[in-house]
PDB file of C-alpha atoms and ligand atoms in Angstrom:
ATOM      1  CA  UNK A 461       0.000   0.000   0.000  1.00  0.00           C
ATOM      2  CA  UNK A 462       1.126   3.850  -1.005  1.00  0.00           C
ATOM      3  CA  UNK A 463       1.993   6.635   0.944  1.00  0.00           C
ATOM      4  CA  UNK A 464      -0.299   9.480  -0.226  1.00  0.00           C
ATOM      5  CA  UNK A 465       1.985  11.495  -3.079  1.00  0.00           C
ATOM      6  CA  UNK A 466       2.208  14.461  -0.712  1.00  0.00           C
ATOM      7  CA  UNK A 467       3.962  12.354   1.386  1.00  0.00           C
ATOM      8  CA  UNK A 468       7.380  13.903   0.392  1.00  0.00           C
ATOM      9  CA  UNK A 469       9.882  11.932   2.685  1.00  0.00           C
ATOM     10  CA  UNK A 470       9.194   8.527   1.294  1.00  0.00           C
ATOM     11  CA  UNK A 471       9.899   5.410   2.714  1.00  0.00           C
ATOM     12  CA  UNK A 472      13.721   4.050   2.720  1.00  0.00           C
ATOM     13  CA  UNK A 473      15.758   2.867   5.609  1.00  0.00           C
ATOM     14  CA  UNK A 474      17.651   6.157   6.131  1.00  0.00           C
ATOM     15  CA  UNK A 475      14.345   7.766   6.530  1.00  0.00           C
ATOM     16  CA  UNK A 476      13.181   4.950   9.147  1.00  0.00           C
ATOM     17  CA  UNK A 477      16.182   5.779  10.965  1.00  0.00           C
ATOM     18  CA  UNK A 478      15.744   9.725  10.882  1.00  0.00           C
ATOM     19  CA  UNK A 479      12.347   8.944  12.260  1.00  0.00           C
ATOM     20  CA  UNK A 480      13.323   6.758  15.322  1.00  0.00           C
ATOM     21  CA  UNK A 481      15.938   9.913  15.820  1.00  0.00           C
ATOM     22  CA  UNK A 482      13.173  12.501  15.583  1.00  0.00           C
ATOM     23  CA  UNK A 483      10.956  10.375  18.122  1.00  0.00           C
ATOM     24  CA  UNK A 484      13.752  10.398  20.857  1.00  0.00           C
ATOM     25  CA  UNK A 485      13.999  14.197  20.165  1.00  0.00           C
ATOM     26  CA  UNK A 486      10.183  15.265  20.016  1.00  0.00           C
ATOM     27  CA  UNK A 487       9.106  12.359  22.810  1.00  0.00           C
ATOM     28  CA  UNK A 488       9.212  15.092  25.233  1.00  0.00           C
ATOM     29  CA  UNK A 489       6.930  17.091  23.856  1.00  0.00           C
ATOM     30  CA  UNK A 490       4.242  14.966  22.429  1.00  0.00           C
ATOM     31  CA  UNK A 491       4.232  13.412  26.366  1.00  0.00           C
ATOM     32  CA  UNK A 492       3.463  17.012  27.402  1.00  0.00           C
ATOM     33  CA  UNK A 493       0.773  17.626  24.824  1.00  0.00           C
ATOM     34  CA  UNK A 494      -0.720  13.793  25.279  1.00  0.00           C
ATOM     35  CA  UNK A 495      -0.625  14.429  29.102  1.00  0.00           C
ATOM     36  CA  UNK A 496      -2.131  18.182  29.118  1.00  0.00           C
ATOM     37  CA  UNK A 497      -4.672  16.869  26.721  1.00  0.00           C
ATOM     38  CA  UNK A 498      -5.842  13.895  29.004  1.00  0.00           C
ATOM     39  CA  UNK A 499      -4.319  10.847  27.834  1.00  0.00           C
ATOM     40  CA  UNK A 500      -4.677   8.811  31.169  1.00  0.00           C
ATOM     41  CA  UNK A 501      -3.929   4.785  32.131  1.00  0.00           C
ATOM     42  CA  UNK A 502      -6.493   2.671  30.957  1.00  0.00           C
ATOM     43  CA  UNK A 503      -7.815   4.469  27.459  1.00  0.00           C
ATOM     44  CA  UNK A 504      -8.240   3.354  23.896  1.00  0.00           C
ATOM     45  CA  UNK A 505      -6.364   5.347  21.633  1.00  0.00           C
ATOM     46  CA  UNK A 506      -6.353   5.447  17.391  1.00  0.00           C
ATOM     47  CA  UNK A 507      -2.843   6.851  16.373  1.00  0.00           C
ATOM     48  CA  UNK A 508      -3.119   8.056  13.084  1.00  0.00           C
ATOM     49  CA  UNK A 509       0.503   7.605  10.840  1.00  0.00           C
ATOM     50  CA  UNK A 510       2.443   6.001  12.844  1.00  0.00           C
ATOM     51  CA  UNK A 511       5.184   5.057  11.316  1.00  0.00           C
ATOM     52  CA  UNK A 512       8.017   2.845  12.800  1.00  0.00           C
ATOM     53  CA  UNK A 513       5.344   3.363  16.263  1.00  0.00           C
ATOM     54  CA  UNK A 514       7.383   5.931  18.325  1.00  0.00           C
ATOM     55  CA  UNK A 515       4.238   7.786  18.911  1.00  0.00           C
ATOM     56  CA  UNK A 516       2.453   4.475  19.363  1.00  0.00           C
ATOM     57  CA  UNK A 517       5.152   3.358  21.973  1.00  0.00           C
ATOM     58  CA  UNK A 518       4.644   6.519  24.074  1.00  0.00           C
ATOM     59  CA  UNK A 519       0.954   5.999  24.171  1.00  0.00           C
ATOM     60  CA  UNK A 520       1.231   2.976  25.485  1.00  0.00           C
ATOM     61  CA  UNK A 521       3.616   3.601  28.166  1.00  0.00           C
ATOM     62  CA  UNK A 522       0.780   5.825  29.601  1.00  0.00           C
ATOM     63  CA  UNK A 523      -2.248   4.056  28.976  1.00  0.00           C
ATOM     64  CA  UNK A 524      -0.756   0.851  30.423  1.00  0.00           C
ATOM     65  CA  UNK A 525      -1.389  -3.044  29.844  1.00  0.00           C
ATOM     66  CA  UNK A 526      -5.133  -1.901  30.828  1.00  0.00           C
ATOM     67  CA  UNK A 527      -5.500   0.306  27.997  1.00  0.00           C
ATOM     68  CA  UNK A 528      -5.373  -0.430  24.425  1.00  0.00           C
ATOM     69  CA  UNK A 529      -3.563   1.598  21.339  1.00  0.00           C
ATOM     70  CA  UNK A 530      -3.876   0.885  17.705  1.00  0.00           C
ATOM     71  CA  UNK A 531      -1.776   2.313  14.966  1.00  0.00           C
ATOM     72  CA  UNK A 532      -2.585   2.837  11.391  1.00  0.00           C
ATOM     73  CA  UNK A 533      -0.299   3.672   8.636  1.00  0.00           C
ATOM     74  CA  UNK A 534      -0.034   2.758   4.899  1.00  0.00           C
ATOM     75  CA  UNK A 535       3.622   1.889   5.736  1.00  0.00           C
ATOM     76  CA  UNK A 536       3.500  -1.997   5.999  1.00  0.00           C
ATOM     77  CA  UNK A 537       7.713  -2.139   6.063  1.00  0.00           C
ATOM     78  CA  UNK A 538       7.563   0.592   8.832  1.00  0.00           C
ATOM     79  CA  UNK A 539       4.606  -0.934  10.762  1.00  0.00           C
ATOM     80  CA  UNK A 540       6.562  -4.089  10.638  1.00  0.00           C
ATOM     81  CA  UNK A 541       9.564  -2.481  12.390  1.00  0.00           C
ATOM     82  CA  UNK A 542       7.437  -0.730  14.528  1.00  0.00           C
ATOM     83  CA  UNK A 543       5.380  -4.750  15.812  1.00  0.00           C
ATOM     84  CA  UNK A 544       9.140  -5.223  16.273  1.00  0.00           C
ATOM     85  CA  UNK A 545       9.639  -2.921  18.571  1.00  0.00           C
ATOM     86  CA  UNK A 546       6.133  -2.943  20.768  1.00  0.00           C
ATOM     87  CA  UNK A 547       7.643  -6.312  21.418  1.00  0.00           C
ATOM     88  CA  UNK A 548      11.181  -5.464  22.380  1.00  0.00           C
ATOM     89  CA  UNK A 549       9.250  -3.055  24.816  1.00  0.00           C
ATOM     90  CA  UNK A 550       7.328  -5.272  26.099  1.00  0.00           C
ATOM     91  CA  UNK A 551       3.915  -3.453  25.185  1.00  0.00           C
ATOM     92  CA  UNK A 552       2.891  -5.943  22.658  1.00  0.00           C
ATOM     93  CA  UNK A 553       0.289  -7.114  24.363  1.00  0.00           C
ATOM     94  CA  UNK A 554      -1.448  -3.826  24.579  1.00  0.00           C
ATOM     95  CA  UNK A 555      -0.264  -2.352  21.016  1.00  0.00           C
ATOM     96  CA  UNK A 556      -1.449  -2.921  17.448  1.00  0.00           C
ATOM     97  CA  UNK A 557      -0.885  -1.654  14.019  1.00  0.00           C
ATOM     98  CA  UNK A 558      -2.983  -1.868  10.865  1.00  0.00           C
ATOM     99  CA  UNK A 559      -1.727  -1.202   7.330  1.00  0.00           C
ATOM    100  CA  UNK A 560      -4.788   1.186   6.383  1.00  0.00           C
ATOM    101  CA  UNK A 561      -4.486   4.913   4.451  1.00  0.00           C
ATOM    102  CA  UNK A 562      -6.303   7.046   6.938  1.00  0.00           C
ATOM    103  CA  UNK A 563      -9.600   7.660   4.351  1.00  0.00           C
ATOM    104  CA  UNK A 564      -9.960   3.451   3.567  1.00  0.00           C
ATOM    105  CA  UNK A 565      -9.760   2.809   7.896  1.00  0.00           C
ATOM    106  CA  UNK A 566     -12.883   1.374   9.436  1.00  0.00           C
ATOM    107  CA  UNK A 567     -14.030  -0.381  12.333  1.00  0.00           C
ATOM    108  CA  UNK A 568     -16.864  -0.987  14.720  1.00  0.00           C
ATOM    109  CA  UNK A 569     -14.223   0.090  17.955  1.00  0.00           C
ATOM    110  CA  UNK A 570     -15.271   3.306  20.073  1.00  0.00           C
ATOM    111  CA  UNK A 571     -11.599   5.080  21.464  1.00  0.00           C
ATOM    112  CA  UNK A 572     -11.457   7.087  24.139  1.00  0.00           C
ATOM    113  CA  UNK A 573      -8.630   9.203  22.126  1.00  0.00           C
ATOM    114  CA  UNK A 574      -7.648   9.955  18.459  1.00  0.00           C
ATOM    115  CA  UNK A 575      -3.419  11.344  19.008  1.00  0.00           C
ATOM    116  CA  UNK A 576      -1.320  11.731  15.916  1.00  0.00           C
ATOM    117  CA  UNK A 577       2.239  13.417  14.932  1.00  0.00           C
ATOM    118  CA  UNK A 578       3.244  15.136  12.368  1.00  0.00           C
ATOM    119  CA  UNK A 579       0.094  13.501  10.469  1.00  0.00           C
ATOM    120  CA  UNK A 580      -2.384  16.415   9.382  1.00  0.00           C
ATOM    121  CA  UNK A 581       0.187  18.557   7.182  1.00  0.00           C
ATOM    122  CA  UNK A 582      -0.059  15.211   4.714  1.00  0.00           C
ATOM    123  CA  UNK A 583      -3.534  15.251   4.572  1.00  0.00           C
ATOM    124  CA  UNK A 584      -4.874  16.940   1.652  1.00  0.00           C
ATOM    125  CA  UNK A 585      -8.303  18.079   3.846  1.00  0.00           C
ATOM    126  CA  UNK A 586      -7.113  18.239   7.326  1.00  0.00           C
ATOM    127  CA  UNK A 587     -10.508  18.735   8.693  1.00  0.00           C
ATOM    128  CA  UNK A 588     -11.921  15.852   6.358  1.00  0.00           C
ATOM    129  CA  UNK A 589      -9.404  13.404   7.838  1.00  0.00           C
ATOM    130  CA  UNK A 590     -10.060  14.431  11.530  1.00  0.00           C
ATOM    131  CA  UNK A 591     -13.855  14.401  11.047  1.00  0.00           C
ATOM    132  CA  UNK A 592     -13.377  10.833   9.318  1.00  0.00           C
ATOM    133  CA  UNK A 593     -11.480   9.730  12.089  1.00  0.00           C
ATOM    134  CA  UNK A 594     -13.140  11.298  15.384  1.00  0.00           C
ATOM    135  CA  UNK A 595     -16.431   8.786  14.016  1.00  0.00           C
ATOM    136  CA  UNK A 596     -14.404   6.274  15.936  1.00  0.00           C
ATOM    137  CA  UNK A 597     -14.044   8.426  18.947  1.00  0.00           C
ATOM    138  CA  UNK A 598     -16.394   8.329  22.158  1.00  0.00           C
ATOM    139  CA  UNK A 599     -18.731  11.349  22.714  1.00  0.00           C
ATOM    140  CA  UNK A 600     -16.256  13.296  25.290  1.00  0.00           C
ATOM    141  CA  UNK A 601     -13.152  11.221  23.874  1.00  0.00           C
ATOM    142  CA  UNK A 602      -9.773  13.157  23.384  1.00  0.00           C
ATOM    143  CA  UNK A 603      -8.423  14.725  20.159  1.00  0.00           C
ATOM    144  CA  UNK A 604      -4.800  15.832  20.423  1.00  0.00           C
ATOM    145  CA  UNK A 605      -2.166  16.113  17.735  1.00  0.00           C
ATOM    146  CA  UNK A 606       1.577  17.157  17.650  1.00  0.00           C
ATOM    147  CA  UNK A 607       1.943  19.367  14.257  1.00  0.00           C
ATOM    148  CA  UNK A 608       4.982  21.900  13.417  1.00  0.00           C
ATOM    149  CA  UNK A 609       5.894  24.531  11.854  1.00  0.00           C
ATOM    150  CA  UNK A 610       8.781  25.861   9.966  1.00  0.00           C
ATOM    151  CA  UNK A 611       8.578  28.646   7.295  1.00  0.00           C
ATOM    152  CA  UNK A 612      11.348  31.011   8.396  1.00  0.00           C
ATOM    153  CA  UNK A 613      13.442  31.392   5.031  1.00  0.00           C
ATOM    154  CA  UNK A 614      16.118  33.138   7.356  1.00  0.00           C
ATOM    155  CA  UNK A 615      16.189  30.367  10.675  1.00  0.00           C
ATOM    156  CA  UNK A 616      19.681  31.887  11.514  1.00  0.00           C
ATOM    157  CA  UNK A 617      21.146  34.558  13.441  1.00  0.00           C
ATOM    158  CA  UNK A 618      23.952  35.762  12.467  1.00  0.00           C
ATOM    159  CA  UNK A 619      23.210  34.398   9.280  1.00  0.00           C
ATOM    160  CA  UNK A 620      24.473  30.589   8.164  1.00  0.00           C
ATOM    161  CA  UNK A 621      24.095  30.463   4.835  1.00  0.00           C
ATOM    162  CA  UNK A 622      24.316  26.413   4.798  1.00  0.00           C
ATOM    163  CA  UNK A 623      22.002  26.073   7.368  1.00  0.00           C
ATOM    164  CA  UNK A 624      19.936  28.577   5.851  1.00  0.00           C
ATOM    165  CA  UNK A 625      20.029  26.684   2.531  1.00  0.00           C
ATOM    166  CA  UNK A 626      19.147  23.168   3.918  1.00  0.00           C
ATOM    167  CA  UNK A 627      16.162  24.557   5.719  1.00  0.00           C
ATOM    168  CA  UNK A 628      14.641  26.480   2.632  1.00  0.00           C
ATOM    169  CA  UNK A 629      15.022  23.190   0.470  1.00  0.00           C
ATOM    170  CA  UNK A 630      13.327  21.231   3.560  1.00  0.00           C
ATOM    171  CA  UNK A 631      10.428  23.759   3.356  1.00  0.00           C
ATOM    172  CA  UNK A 632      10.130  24.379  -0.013  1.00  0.00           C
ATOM    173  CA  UNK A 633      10.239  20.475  -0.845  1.00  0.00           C
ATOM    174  CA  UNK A 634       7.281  20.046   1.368  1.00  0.00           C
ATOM    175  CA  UNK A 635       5.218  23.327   0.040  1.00  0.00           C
ATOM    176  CA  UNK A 636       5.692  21.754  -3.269  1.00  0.00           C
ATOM    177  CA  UNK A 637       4.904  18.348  -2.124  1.00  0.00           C
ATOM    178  CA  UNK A 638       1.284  20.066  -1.214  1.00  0.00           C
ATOM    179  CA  UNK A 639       2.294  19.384   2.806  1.00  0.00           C
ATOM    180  CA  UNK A 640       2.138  22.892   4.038  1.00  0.00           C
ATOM    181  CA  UNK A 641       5.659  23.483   5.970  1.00  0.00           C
ATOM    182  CA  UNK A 642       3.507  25.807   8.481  1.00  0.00           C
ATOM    183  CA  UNK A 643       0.769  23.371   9.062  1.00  0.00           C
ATOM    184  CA  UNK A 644       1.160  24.651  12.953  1.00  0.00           C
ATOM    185  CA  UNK A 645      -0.191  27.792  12.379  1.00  0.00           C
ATOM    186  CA  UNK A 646      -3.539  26.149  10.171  1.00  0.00           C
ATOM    187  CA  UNK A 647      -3.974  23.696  13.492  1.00  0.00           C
ATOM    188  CA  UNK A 648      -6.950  25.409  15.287  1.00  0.00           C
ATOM    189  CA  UNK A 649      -8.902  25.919  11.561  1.00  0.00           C
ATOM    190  CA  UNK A 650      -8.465  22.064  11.228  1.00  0.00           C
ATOM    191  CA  UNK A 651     -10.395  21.140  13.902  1.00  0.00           C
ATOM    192  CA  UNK A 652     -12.978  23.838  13.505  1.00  0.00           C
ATOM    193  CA  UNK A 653     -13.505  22.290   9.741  1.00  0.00           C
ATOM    194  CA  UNK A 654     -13.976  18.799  11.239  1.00  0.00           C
ATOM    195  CA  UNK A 655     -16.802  20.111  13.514  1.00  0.00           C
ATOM    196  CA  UNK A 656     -14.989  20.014  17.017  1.00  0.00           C
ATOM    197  CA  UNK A 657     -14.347  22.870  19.321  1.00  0.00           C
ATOM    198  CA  UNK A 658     -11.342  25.429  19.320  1.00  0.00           C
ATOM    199  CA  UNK A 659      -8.399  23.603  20.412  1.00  0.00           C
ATOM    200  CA  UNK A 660      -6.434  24.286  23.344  1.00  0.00           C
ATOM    201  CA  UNK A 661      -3.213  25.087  21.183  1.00  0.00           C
ATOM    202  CA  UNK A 662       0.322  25.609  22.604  1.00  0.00           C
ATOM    203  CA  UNK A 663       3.972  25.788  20.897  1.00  0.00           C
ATOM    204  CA  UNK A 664       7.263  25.072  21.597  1.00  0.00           C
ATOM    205  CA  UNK A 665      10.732  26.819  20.079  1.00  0.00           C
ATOM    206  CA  UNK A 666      13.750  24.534  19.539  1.00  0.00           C
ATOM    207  CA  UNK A 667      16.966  26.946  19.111  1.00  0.00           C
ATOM    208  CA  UNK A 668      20.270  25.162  18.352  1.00  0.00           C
ATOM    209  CA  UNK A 669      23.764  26.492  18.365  1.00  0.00           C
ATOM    210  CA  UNK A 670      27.407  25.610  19.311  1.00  0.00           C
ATOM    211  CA  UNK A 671      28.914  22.289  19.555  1.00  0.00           C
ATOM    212  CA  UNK A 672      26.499  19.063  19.636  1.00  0.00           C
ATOM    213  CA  UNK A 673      23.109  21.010  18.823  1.00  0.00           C
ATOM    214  CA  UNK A 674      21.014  18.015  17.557  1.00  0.00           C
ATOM    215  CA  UNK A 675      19.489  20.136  15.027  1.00  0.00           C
ATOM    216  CA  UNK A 676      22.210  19.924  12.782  1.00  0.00           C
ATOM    217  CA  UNK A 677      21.541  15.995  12.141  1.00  0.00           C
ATOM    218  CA  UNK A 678      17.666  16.607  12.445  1.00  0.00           C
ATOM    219  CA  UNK A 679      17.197  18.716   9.799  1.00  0.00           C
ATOM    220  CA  UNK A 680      20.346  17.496   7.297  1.00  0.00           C
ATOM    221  CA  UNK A 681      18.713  14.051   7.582  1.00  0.00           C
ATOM    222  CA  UNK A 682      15.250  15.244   6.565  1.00  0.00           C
ATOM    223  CA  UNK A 683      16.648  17.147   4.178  1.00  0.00           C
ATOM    224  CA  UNK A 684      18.265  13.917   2.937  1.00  0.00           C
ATOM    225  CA  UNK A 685      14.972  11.634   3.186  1.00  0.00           C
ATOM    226  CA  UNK A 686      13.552  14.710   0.921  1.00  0.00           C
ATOM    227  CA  UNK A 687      16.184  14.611  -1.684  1.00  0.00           C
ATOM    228  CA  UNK A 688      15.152  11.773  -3.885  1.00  0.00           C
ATOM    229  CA  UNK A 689      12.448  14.037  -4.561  1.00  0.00           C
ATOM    230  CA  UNK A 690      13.572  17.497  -5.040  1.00  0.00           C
ATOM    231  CA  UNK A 691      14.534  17.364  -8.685  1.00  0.00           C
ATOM    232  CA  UNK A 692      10.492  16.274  -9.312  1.00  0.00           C
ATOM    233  CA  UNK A 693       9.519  19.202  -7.514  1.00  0.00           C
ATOM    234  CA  UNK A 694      11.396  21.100  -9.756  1.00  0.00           C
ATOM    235  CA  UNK A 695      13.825  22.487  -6.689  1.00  0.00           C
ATOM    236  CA  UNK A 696      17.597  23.024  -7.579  1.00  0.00           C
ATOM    237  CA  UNK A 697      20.249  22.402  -5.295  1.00  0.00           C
ATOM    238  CA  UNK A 698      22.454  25.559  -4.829  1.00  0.00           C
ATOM    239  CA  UNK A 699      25.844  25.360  -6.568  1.00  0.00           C
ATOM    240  CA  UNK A 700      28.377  23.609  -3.710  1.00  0.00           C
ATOM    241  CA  UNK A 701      25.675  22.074  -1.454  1.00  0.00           C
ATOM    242  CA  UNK A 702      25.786  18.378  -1.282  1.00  0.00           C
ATOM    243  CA  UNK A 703      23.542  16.128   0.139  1.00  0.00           C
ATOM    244  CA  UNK A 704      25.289  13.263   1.666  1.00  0.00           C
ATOM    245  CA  UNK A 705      25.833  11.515   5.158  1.00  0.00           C
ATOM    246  CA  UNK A 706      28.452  14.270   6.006  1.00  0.00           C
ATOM    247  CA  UNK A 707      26.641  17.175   5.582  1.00  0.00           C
ATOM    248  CA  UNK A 708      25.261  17.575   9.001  1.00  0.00           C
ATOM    249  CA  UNK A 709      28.717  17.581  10.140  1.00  0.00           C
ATOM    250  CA  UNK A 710      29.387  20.268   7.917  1.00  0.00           C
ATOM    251  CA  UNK A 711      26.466  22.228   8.714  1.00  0.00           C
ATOM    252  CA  UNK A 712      27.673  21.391  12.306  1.00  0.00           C
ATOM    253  CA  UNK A 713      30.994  23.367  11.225  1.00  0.00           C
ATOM    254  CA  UNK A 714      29.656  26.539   9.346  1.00  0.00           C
ATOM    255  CA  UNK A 715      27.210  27.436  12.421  1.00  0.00           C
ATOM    256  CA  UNK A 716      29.502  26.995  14.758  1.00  0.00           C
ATOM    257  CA  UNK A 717      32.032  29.266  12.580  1.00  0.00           C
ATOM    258  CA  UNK A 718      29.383  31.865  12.256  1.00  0.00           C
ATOM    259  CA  UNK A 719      28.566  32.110  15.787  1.00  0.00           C
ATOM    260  CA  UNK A 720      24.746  31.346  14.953  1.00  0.00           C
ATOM    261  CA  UNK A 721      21.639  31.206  16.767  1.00  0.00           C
ATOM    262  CA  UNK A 722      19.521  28.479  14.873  1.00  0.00           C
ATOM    263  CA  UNK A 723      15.988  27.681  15.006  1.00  0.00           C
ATOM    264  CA  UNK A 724      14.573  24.343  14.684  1.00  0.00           C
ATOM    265  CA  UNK A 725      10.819  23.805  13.788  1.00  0.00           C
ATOM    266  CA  UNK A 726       7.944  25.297  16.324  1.00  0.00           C
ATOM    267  CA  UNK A 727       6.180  22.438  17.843  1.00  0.00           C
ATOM    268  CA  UNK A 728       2.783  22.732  17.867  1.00  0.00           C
ATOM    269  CA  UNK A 729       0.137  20.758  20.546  1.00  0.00           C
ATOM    270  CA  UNK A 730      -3.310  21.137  19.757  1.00  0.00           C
ATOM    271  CA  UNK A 731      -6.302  19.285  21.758  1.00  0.00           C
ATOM    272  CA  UNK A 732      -9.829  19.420  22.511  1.00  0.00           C
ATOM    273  CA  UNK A 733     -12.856  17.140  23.293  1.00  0.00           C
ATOM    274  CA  UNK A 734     -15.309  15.293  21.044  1.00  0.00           C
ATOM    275  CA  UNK A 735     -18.835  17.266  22.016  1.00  0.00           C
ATOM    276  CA  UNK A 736     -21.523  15.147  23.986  1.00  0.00           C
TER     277      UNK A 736
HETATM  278  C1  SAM B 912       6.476  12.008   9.471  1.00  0.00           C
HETATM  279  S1  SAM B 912       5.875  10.396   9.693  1.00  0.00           S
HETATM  280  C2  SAM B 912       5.458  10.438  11.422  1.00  0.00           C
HETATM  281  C3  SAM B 912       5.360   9.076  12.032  1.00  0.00           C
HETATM  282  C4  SAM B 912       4.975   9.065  13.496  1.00  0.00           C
HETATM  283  N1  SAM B 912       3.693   9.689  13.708  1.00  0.00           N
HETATM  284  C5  SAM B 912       6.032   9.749  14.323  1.00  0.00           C
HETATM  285  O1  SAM B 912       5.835  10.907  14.712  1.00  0.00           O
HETATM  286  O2  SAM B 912       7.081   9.129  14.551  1.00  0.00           O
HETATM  287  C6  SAM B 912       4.278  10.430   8.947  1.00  0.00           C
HETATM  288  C7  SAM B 912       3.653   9.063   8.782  1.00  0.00           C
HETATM  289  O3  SAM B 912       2.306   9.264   8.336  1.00  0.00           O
HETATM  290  C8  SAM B 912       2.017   8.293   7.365  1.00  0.00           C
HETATM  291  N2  SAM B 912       0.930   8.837   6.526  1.00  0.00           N
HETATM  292  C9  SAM B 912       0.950   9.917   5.728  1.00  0.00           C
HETATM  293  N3  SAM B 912      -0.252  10.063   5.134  1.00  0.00           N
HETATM  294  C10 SAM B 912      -1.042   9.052   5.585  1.00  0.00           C
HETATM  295  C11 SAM B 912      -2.387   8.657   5.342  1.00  0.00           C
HETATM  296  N4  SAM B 912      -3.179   9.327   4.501  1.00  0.00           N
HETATM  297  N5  SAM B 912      -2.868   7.567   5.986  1.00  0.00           N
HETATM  298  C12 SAM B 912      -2.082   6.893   6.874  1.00  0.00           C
HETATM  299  N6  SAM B 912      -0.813   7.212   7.131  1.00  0.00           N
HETATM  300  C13 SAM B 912      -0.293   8.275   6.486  1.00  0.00           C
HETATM  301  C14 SAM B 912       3.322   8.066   6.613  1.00  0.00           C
HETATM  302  O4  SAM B 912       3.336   6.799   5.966  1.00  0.00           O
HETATM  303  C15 SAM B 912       4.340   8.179   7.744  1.00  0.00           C
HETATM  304  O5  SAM B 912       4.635   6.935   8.294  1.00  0.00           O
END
């Protein structure tokens, strides 16, 4: 099964990796927004794209062997990586994943909570999907995603050029992909357009710098997942900038030369409650 076209950072083993990275990095977070939002022991809970189950794997830490947590993702290689790991965590018991596209997913289930991450940018009809997926939500059951945002063309200060460069490509890949790069700042419209209340919405600001920032790696390897794509998109590489396993060592380098303030992509948490 296919990964919607929109989908711009395709499906290779480099990207599985970059995602297990970016789930030890944004874990903190998405606990805080699950938490806030009312994610307790004991629930039901859908994830939507889950990918190689990082956000499925938190879940179930805090709903427990008494709760229950379902994945879906188009992604059968990932999902199978992802079984792996529910195992090798000891949550298997508790944790499931089903090889569905969000639109095609059906069942006769009621959850107590619909989560997702980094999920809704993809969708061509944000609302659509969350509507389409909150039928399988109790009256009163949680909605809460994890979204981002990340359309600064200038993200350093004093300027990095390189790191400047990788981030535009990043951005502009997904713009012309059709997966808005500020789908943080659309979150609250989403779930107005699915018929739910204003969210409770809340952001966080990475900012990298000096030696060891993960940011560097973060956003060369997504910038690297992306590349396959770029010359479809009709995106040229700037003269000198290559994109290889190195280069977040080398964007490492030029920001620490330049003295530079760099800023990562805004998290965004938004949740609110299915009405009576
Ligand atoms: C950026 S990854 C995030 C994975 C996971 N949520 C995490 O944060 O680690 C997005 C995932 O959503 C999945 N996806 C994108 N569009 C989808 C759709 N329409 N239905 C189901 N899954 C989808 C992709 O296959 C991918 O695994």
């Amino acid at each position: 099964m296919s990964t919607p076209s929109n989908y711009v950072l395709g499906q290779s083993t480099h990207e599985y990796e970059r995602l297990m990275l970016q789930g030890r990095l944004l874990r903190p977070y998405t606990e805080k927004y699950f938490r806030a939002a009312g994610v307790t022991p004991g629930m039901r809970v859908l994830d939507l794209g889950s990918g190689m189950g990082d956000v499925a794997l938190l879940a179930a830490d805090i709903v427990g062997p008494s709760g229950r947590v379902v994945g879906l993702d188009p992604d059968a290689a990932a999902l199978k990586r992802a079984a792996e790991r529910t195992i090798e965590q000891g949550c298997s018991s508790w944790v499931s994943f089903q090889a569905f596209n969000l639109e095609d997913f059906t069942t006769t289930e009621l959850f107590d909570a619909v989560i997702g991450r980094y999920i809704l940018l993809y969708q061509p009809d944000a609302g659509a999907t969350i509507r389409q997926l909150t039928k399988f939500l109790k009256p009163g059951g949680i909605v809460v995603f994890h979204e981002l945002d990340f359309p600064d063309p200038h993200a350093s200060y004093p300027p990095c050029e390189l790191f400047d460069q990788v981030y535009r490509l990043v951005g502009e890949a997904f713009r012309r992909a059709g997966a808005p790069p500020d789908f943080g700042r659309r979150v609250g419209k989403a779930f107005l357009d699915a018929g739910l209340p204003f969210p409770t919405i809340v952001a966080d600001s990475i900012i990298g710098g000096g030696r060891g920032s993960y940011v560097y790696r973060w956003v060369s390897n997504t910038l690297m997942s992306v590349a396959p794509r770029l010359k479809d998109l009709g995106i040229e590489v700037p003269p000198g900038l290559v994109i290889d396993s190195e280069l977040a060592d080398r964007v490492e380098a030029a920001v620490v030369a330049a003295g530079s303030q760099i800023l990562a992509p805004t998290q965004y948490g938004a949740w609110a409650r299915k009405p009576l």
